[in-house]
Amino acid sequence: MYPQWAAVLGHAEAQYGLVGRDEMRVFHVTDRMIASALDDGLLSRVAPELFRVRGVPQTERMAIAAAALAVDGAVSFGAAASLLRLDARTELVPIDVTVDASVQHPRLKRVEVATVERSLHPIRLHRFASYGEPLVVVDGIRCADAARVLVDLAGRLRPGEFEDVFERARRLGLVTPEALARRFEVIGGRGRKGAAKVRELLATTRPGPLDSKLEGRTWRMIRASRLEEPVRQLPVDISARRRYRIDFAWPGLLVAVEAEGFEWHGSRARWKADKIRTAALERLGWRVLVVTWDDVTHRPEETLDRIAMALAERARLVAAL
């Protein structure tokens, strides 16, 4: 083995066992050395100018990194959503990679759709005339930021799924409604697939990111009904040192709706904490209604009737005072 390989292996370790021909030349590795390493099985080719070091396990992250490195671009759409951990139910393969069409990319002359080896995933290229947008580096891989990913995914996701992904991005601190609106305006929504979904989301979003998909479903259920729109994520001071946040609240009537999903409230300790929380709110005069996933997905009309009855009862009490 040539002495230069130690430096090559160290560099490849930082990018999932992948290394490009140009990167190896920085370490004075010649084309003849690369050809010899391929013959000896020390390297395998995953794209015309990109190689994988022997023995490195093939993972989803490697495939995404390989797609970006193969064309010197930034992953976008589903691959970027995966990197950003947005929990978007959209296709990952082929891996979408975006490049600036106004810049000469020498690798693009040799790499087109579906040219990576079968051991990794095919690439789908997107060329935009002005890709001068913010990029982020996640797990060492360049990708589009959350605002751009949301605009792109709007055309691939159902409205409820799109809103859930947006709320998750808000919870993770990756986007705000204002940032999404600015990006949508810059990109241009006229004629874009999914533009109507983005406009609808921006028109109906409210302060306070929702904490779960169940809260998202509950919010959409209430919003589609004839009920007065509640306040989302209302902070309530229980004492000088304790503050709770109500999922959905009608503060004028002291009615609260709490969405409790098993993934969040499934442990006994969590269940006990919920009971303490509910008791504290009730001592302050709140009427607390708990809704579950089944309530929202299988019994929405009954659930809405239950909320409406609680609101009507409180309204009568307020009127009687």
GROMACS .gro file of C-alpha atoms in nm, residues 19-281:
model
  263
   19VAL     CA    1  -1.361   0.966  -0.174
   20GLY     CA    2  -1.343   1.139  -0.512
   21ARG     CA    3  -1.064   1.123  -0.768
   22ASP     CA    4  -0.991   1.495  -0.732
   23GLU     CA    5  -0.977   1.457  -0.354
   24MET     CA    6  -0.723   1.177  -0.383
   25ARG     CA    7  -0.507   1.387  -0.612
   26VAL     CA    8  -0.473   1.639  -0.330
   27PHE     CA    9  -0.291   1.364  -0.141
   28HIS     CA   10  -0.068   1.296  -0.446
   29VAL     CA   11  -0.250   0.977  -0.544
   30THR     CA   12  -0.213   0.925  -0.917
   31ASP     CA   13  -0.463   0.771  -1.160
   32ARG     CA   14  -0.235   0.469  -1.185
   33MET     CA   15  -0.250   0.423  -0.806
   34ILE     CA   16  -0.629   0.447  -0.819
   35ALA     CA   17  -0.647   0.189  -1.098
   36SER     CA   18  -0.424  -0.043  -0.895
   37ALA     CA   19  -0.644   0.003  -0.585
   38LEU     CA   20  -0.951  -0.085  -0.794
   39ASP     CA   21  -0.781  -0.399  -0.926
   40ASP     CA   22  -0.679  -0.501  -0.574
   41GLY     CA   23  -1.030  -0.441  -0.437
   42LEU     CA   24  -0.918  -0.163  -0.202
   43LEU     CA   25  -1.161   0.071  -0.377
   44SER     CA   26  -1.489   0.017  -0.563
   45ARG     CA   27  -1.644   0.266  -0.801
   46VAL     CA   28  -1.985   0.407  -0.709
   47ALA     CA   29  -1.988   0.684  -0.972
   48PRO     CA   30  -1.750   0.775  -1.255
   49GLU     CA   31  -1.525   0.986  -1.030
   50LEU     CA   32  -1.632   0.864  -0.685
   51PHE     CA   33  -1.512   0.558  -0.496
   52ARG     CA   34  -1.592   0.361  -0.182
   53VAL     CA   35  -1.324   0.225   0.049
   54ARG     CA   36  -1.334  -0.152   0.096
   55GLY     CA   37  -1.503  -0.276   0.410
   56VAL     CA   38  -1.712   0.032   0.482
   57PRO     CA   39  -2.077  -0.076   0.532
   58GLN     CA   40  -2.328   0.053   0.280
   59THR     CA   41  -2.593   0.263   0.456
   60GLU     CA   42  -2.866   0.507   0.362
   61ARG     CA   43  -2.643   0.794   0.473
   62MET     CA   44  -2.364   0.668   0.245
   63ALA     CA   45  -2.605   0.654  -0.049
   64ILE     CA   46  -2.723   1.011   0.016
   65ALA     CA   47  -2.366   1.136   0.058
   66ALA     CA   48  -2.262   0.957  -0.263
   67ALA     CA   49  -2.541   1.126  -0.458
   68ALA     CA   50  -2.433   1.473  -0.344
   69LEU     CA   51  -2.063   1.407  -0.402
   70ALA     CA   52  -2.116   1.244  -0.740
   71VAL     CA   53  -2.250   1.563  -0.896
   72ASP     CA   54  -2.107   1.823  -0.656
   73GLY     CA   55  -2.457   1.927  -0.553
   74ALA     CA   56  -2.691   1.944  -0.255
   75VAL     CA   57  -2.951   1.679  -0.180
   76SER     CA   58  -3.310   1.797  -0.184
   77PHE     CA   59  -3.671   1.675  -0.163
   78GLY     CA   60  -3.705   1.342   0.022
   79ALA     CA   61  -3.332   1.290   0.084
   80ALA     CA   62  -3.298   1.633   0.242
   81ALA     CA   63  -3.611   1.569   0.451
   82SER     CA   64  -3.449   1.248   0.575
   83LEU     CA   65  -3.128   1.429   0.670
   84LEU     CA   66  -3.326   1.703   0.847
   85ARG     CA   67  -3.530   1.436   1.030
   86LEU     CA   68  -3.860   1.583   0.915
   87ASP     CA   69  -4.039   1.247   0.921
   88ALA     CA   70  -4.180   1.300   0.571
   89ARG     CA   71  -4.346   1.001   0.410
   90THR     CA   72  -4.204   1.052   0.063
   91GLU     CA   73  -3.980   0.858  -0.172
   92LEU     CA   74  -3.607   0.849  -0.109
   93VAL     CA   75  -3.508   0.664  -0.426
   94PRO     CA   76  -3.406   0.798  -0.668
   95ILE     CA   77  -3.212   1.048  -0.458
   96ASP     CA   78  -3.289   1.406  -0.561
   97VAL     CA   79  -2.986   1.632  -0.596
   98THR     CA   80  -3.002   1.999  -0.692
   99VAL     CA   81  -2.730   2.187  -0.878
  100ASP     CA   82  -2.700   2.542  -1.003
  101ALA     CA   83  -2.759   2.538  -1.377
  102SER     CA   84  -2.568   2.864  -1.418
  103VAL     CA   85  -2.244   2.706  -1.290
  104GLN     CA   86  -2.033   2.465  -1.489
  105HIS     CA   87  -2.020   2.132  -1.310
  106PRO     CA   88  -1.755   1.914  -1.470
  107ARG     CA   89  -1.896   1.604  -1.304
  108LEU     CA   90  -2.235   1.654  -1.471
  109LYS     CA   91  -2.082   1.572  -1.809
  110ARG     CA   92  -2.013   1.221  -1.683
  111VAL     CA   93  -2.304   1.164  -1.446
  112GLU     CA   94  -2.665   1.144  -1.553
  113VAL     CA   95  -2.976   0.990  -1.403
  114ALA     CA   96  -2.934   0.634  -1.273
  115THR     CA   97  -2.562   0.604  -1.345
  116VAL     CA   98  -2.445   0.508  -0.997
  117GLU     CA   99  -2.377   0.139  -0.944
  118ARG     CA  100  -2.651  -0.096  -0.829
  119SER     CA  101  -2.491  -0.108  -0.484
  120LEU     CA  102  -2.609   0.251  -0.424
  121HIS     CA  103  -2.913   0.448  -0.533
  122PRO     CA  104  -2.980   0.625  -0.865
  123ILE     CA  105  -2.970   1.003  -0.882
  124ARG     CA  106  -3.238   1.241  -1.008
  125LEU     CA  107  -3.091   1.578  -1.098
  126HIS     CA  108  -3.263   1.915  -1.061
  127ARG     CA  109  -3.106   2.215  -1.231
  128PHE     CA  110  -3.222   2.557  -1.117
  129ALA     CA  111  -3.111   2.873  -1.290
  130SER     CA  112  -3.051   3.058  -0.963
  131TYR     CA  113  -2.982   2.822  -0.679
  132GLY     CA  114  -2.818   3.092  -0.467
  133GLU     CA  115  -3.015   2.982  -0.161
  134PRO     CA  116  -2.907   2.888   0.189
  135LEU     CA  117  -2.761   2.540   0.217
  136VAL     CA  118  -2.702   2.348   0.536
  137VAL     CA  119  -2.462   2.069   0.618
  138VAL     CA  120  -2.623   1.780   0.806
  139ASP     CA  121  -2.416   1.479   0.911
  140GLY     CA  122  -2.145   1.607   0.679
  141ILE     CA  123  -2.375   1.620   0.372
  142ARG     CA  124  -2.482   1.935   0.189
  143CYS     CA  125  -2.858   1.970   0.156
  144ALA     CA  126  -3.130   2.226   0.098
  145ASP     CA  127  -3.261   2.399   0.408
  146ALA     CA  128  -3.599   2.324   0.562
  147ALA     CA  129  -3.786   2.611   0.394
  148ARG     CA  130  -3.678   2.497   0.049
  149VAL     CA  131  -3.754   2.133   0.128
  150LEU     CA  132  -4.105   2.223   0.241
  151VAL     CA  133  -4.178   2.415  -0.077
  152ASP     CA  134  -4.047   2.125  -0.286
  153LEU     CA  135  -4.235   1.855  -0.093
  154ALA     CA  136  -4.570   2.038  -0.106
  155GLY     CA  137  -4.638   1.877  -0.443
  156ARG     CA  138  -4.559   1.526  -0.317
  157LEU     CA  139  -4.745   1.514   0.014
  158ARG     CA  140  -5.113   1.515   0.105
  159PRO     CA  141  -5.229   1.835   0.279
  160GLY     CA  142  -5.238   1.680   0.629
  161GLU     CA  143  -4.898   1.516   0.583
  162PHE     CA  144  -4.751   1.841   0.454
  163GLU     CA  145  -4.878   2.030   0.758
  164ASP     CA  146  -4.737   1.762   0.992
  165VAL     CA  147  -4.394   1.793   0.830
  166PHE     CA  148  -4.410   2.172   0.860
  167GLU     CA  149  -4.501   2.151   1.229
  168ARG     CA  150  -4.215   1.909   1.293
  169ALA     CA  151  -3.974   2.150   1.123
  170ARG     CA  152  -4.106   2.425   1.352
  171ARG     CA  153  -4.058   2.209   1.661
  172LEU     CA  154  -3.701   2.138   1.559
  173GLY     CA  155  -3.637   2.509   1.512
  174LEU     CA  156  -3.562   2.468   1.141
  175VAL     CA  157  -3.826   2.700   0.998
  176THR     CA  158  -4.082   2.963   1.089
  177PRO     CA  159  -4.399   3.059   0.900
  178GLU     CA  160  -4.232   3.387   0.809
  179ALA     CA  161  -3.923   3.212   0.668
  180LEU     CA  162  -4.138   2.974   0.465
  181ALA     CA  163  -4.344   3.264   0.328
  182ARG     CA  164  -4.028   3.453   0.225
  183ARG     CA  165  -3.880   3.150   0.050
  184PHE     CA  166  -4.208   3.073  -0.126
  185GLU     CA  167  -4.227   3.431  -0.253
  186VAL     CA  168  -3.867   3.424  -0.381
  187ILE     CA  169  -3.902   3.087  -0.555
  188GLY     CA  170  -4.233   3.187  -0.709
  189GLY     CA  171  -4.548   2.991  -0.650
  190ARG     CA  172  -4.738   3.054  -0.973
  191GLY     CA  173  -4.782   2.726  -1.154
  192ARG     CA  174  -4.566   2.535  -0.906
  193LYS     CA  175  -4.696   2.194  -0.804
  194GLY     CA  176  -4.821   2.211  -0.447
  195ALA     CA  177  -4.837   2.592  -0.441
  196ALA     CA  178  -5.199   2.588  -0.324
  197LYS     CA  179  -5.101   2.373  -0.024
  198VAL     CA  180  -4.830   2.617   0.076
  199ARG     CA  181  -5.069   2.911   0.053
  200GLU     CA  182  -5.335   2.725   0.254
  201LEU     CA  183  -5.084   2.632   0.524
  202LEU     CA  184  -4.953   2.988   0.552
  203ALA     CA  185  -5.309   3.119   0.575
  204THR     CA  186  -5.414   2.878   0.851
  205THR     CA  187  -5.099   2.840   1.063
  206ARG     CA  188  -5.101   2.997   1.407
  207PRO     CA  189  -4.842   3.084   1.673
  208GLY     CA  190  -4.711   2.791   1.872
  209PRO     CA  191  -4.581   2.481   1.693
  210LEU     CA  192  -4.780   2.165   1.755
  211ASP     CA  193  -4.604   1.889   1.947
  212SER     CA  194  -4.721   1.579   1.760
  213LYS     CA  195  -4.910   1.439   1.463
  214LEU     CA  196  -5.206   1.382   1.694
  215GLU     CA  197  -5.214   1.752   1.779
  216GLY     CA  198  -5.201   1.825   1.408
  217ARG     CA  199  -5.499   1.600   1.343
  218THR     CA  200  -5.687   1.752   1.636
  219TRP     CA  201  -5.618   2.102   1.509
  220ARG     CA  202  -5.742   2.015   1.160
  221MET     CA  203  -6.050   1.845   1.302
  222ILE     CA  204  -6.144   2.152   1.507
  223ARG     CA  205  -6.055   2.393   1.229
  224ALA     CA  206  -6.285   2.211   0.985
  225SER     CA  207  -6.576   2.221   1.230
  226ARG     CA  208  -6.812   2.502   1.328
  227LEU     CA  209  -6.643   2.546   1.664
  228GLU     CA  210  -6.478   2.873   1.751
  229GLU     CA  211  -6.107   2.851   1.682
  230PRO     CA  212  -5.908   2.780   2.001
  231VAL     CA  213  -5.578   2.926   2.114
  232ARG     CA  214  -5.291   2.686   2.048
  233GLN     CA  215  -5.025   2.609   2.308
  234LEU     CA  216  -5.164   2.849   2.567
  235PRO     CA  217  -4.928   2.898   2.865
  236VAL     CA  218  -5.098   2.886   3.206
  237ASP     CA  219  -4.920   2.977   3.530
  238ILE     CA  220  -5.004   2.724   3.799
  239SER     CA  221  -4.776   2.882   4.058
  240ALA     CA  222  -4.481   3.117   4.073
  241ARG     CA  223  -4.253   2.831   3.966
  242ARG     CA  224  -4.476   2.615   3.752
  243ARG     CA  225  -4.627   2.681   3.411
  244TYR     CA  226  -4.824   2.440   3.195
  245ARG     CA  227  -4.906   2.469   2.829
  246ILE     CA  228  -5.252   2.373   2.708
  247ASP     CA  229  -5.272   2.214   2.363
  248PHE     CA  230  -5.596   2.387   2.262
  249ALA     CA  231  -5.774   2.637   2.484
  250TRP     CA  232  -6.079   2.860   2.493
  251PRO     CA  233  -5.950   3.090   2.770
  252GLY     CA  234  -6.267   3.297   2.795
  253LEU     CA  235  -6.460   2.983   2.892
  254LEU     CA  236  -6.173   2.800   3.066
  255VAL     CA  237  -6.214   2.495   2.841
  256ALA     CA  238  -5.902   2.297   2.745
  257VAL     CA  239  -5.848   2.012   2.502
  258GLU     CA  240  -5.543   1.793   2.556
  259ALA     CA  241  -5.429   1.553   2.282
  260GLU     CA  242  -5.274   1.248   2.445
  261GLY     CA  243  -5.103   0.996   2.220
  262PHE     CA  244  -4.949   0.672   2.344
  263GLU     CA  245  -4.604   0.758   2.204
  264TRP     CA  246  -4.592   1.065   2.430
  265HIS     CA  247  -4.803   0.957   2.725
  266GLY     CA  248  -4.744   0.582   2.721
  267SER     CA  249  -4.535   0.536   3.036
  268ARG     CA  250  -4.681   0.513   3.385
  269ALA     CA  251  -4.467   0.806   3.499
  270ARG     CA  252  -4.602   1.017   3.216
  271TRP     CA  253  -4.958   0.906   3.290
  272LYS     CA  254  -4.914   1.009   3.653
  273ALA     CA  255  -4.770   1.347   3.551
  274ASP     CA  256  -5.069   1.403   3.321
  275LYS     CA  257  -5.311   1.339   3.607
  276ILE     CA  258  -5.127   1.586   3.831
  277ARG     CA  259  -5.130   1.840   3.549
  278THR     CA  260  -5.503   1.796   3.485
  279ALA     CA  261  -5.584   1.827   3.856
  280ALA     CA  262  -5.382   2.148   3.879
  281LEU     CA  263  -5.567   2.301   3.586
   0.00000   0.00000   0.00000
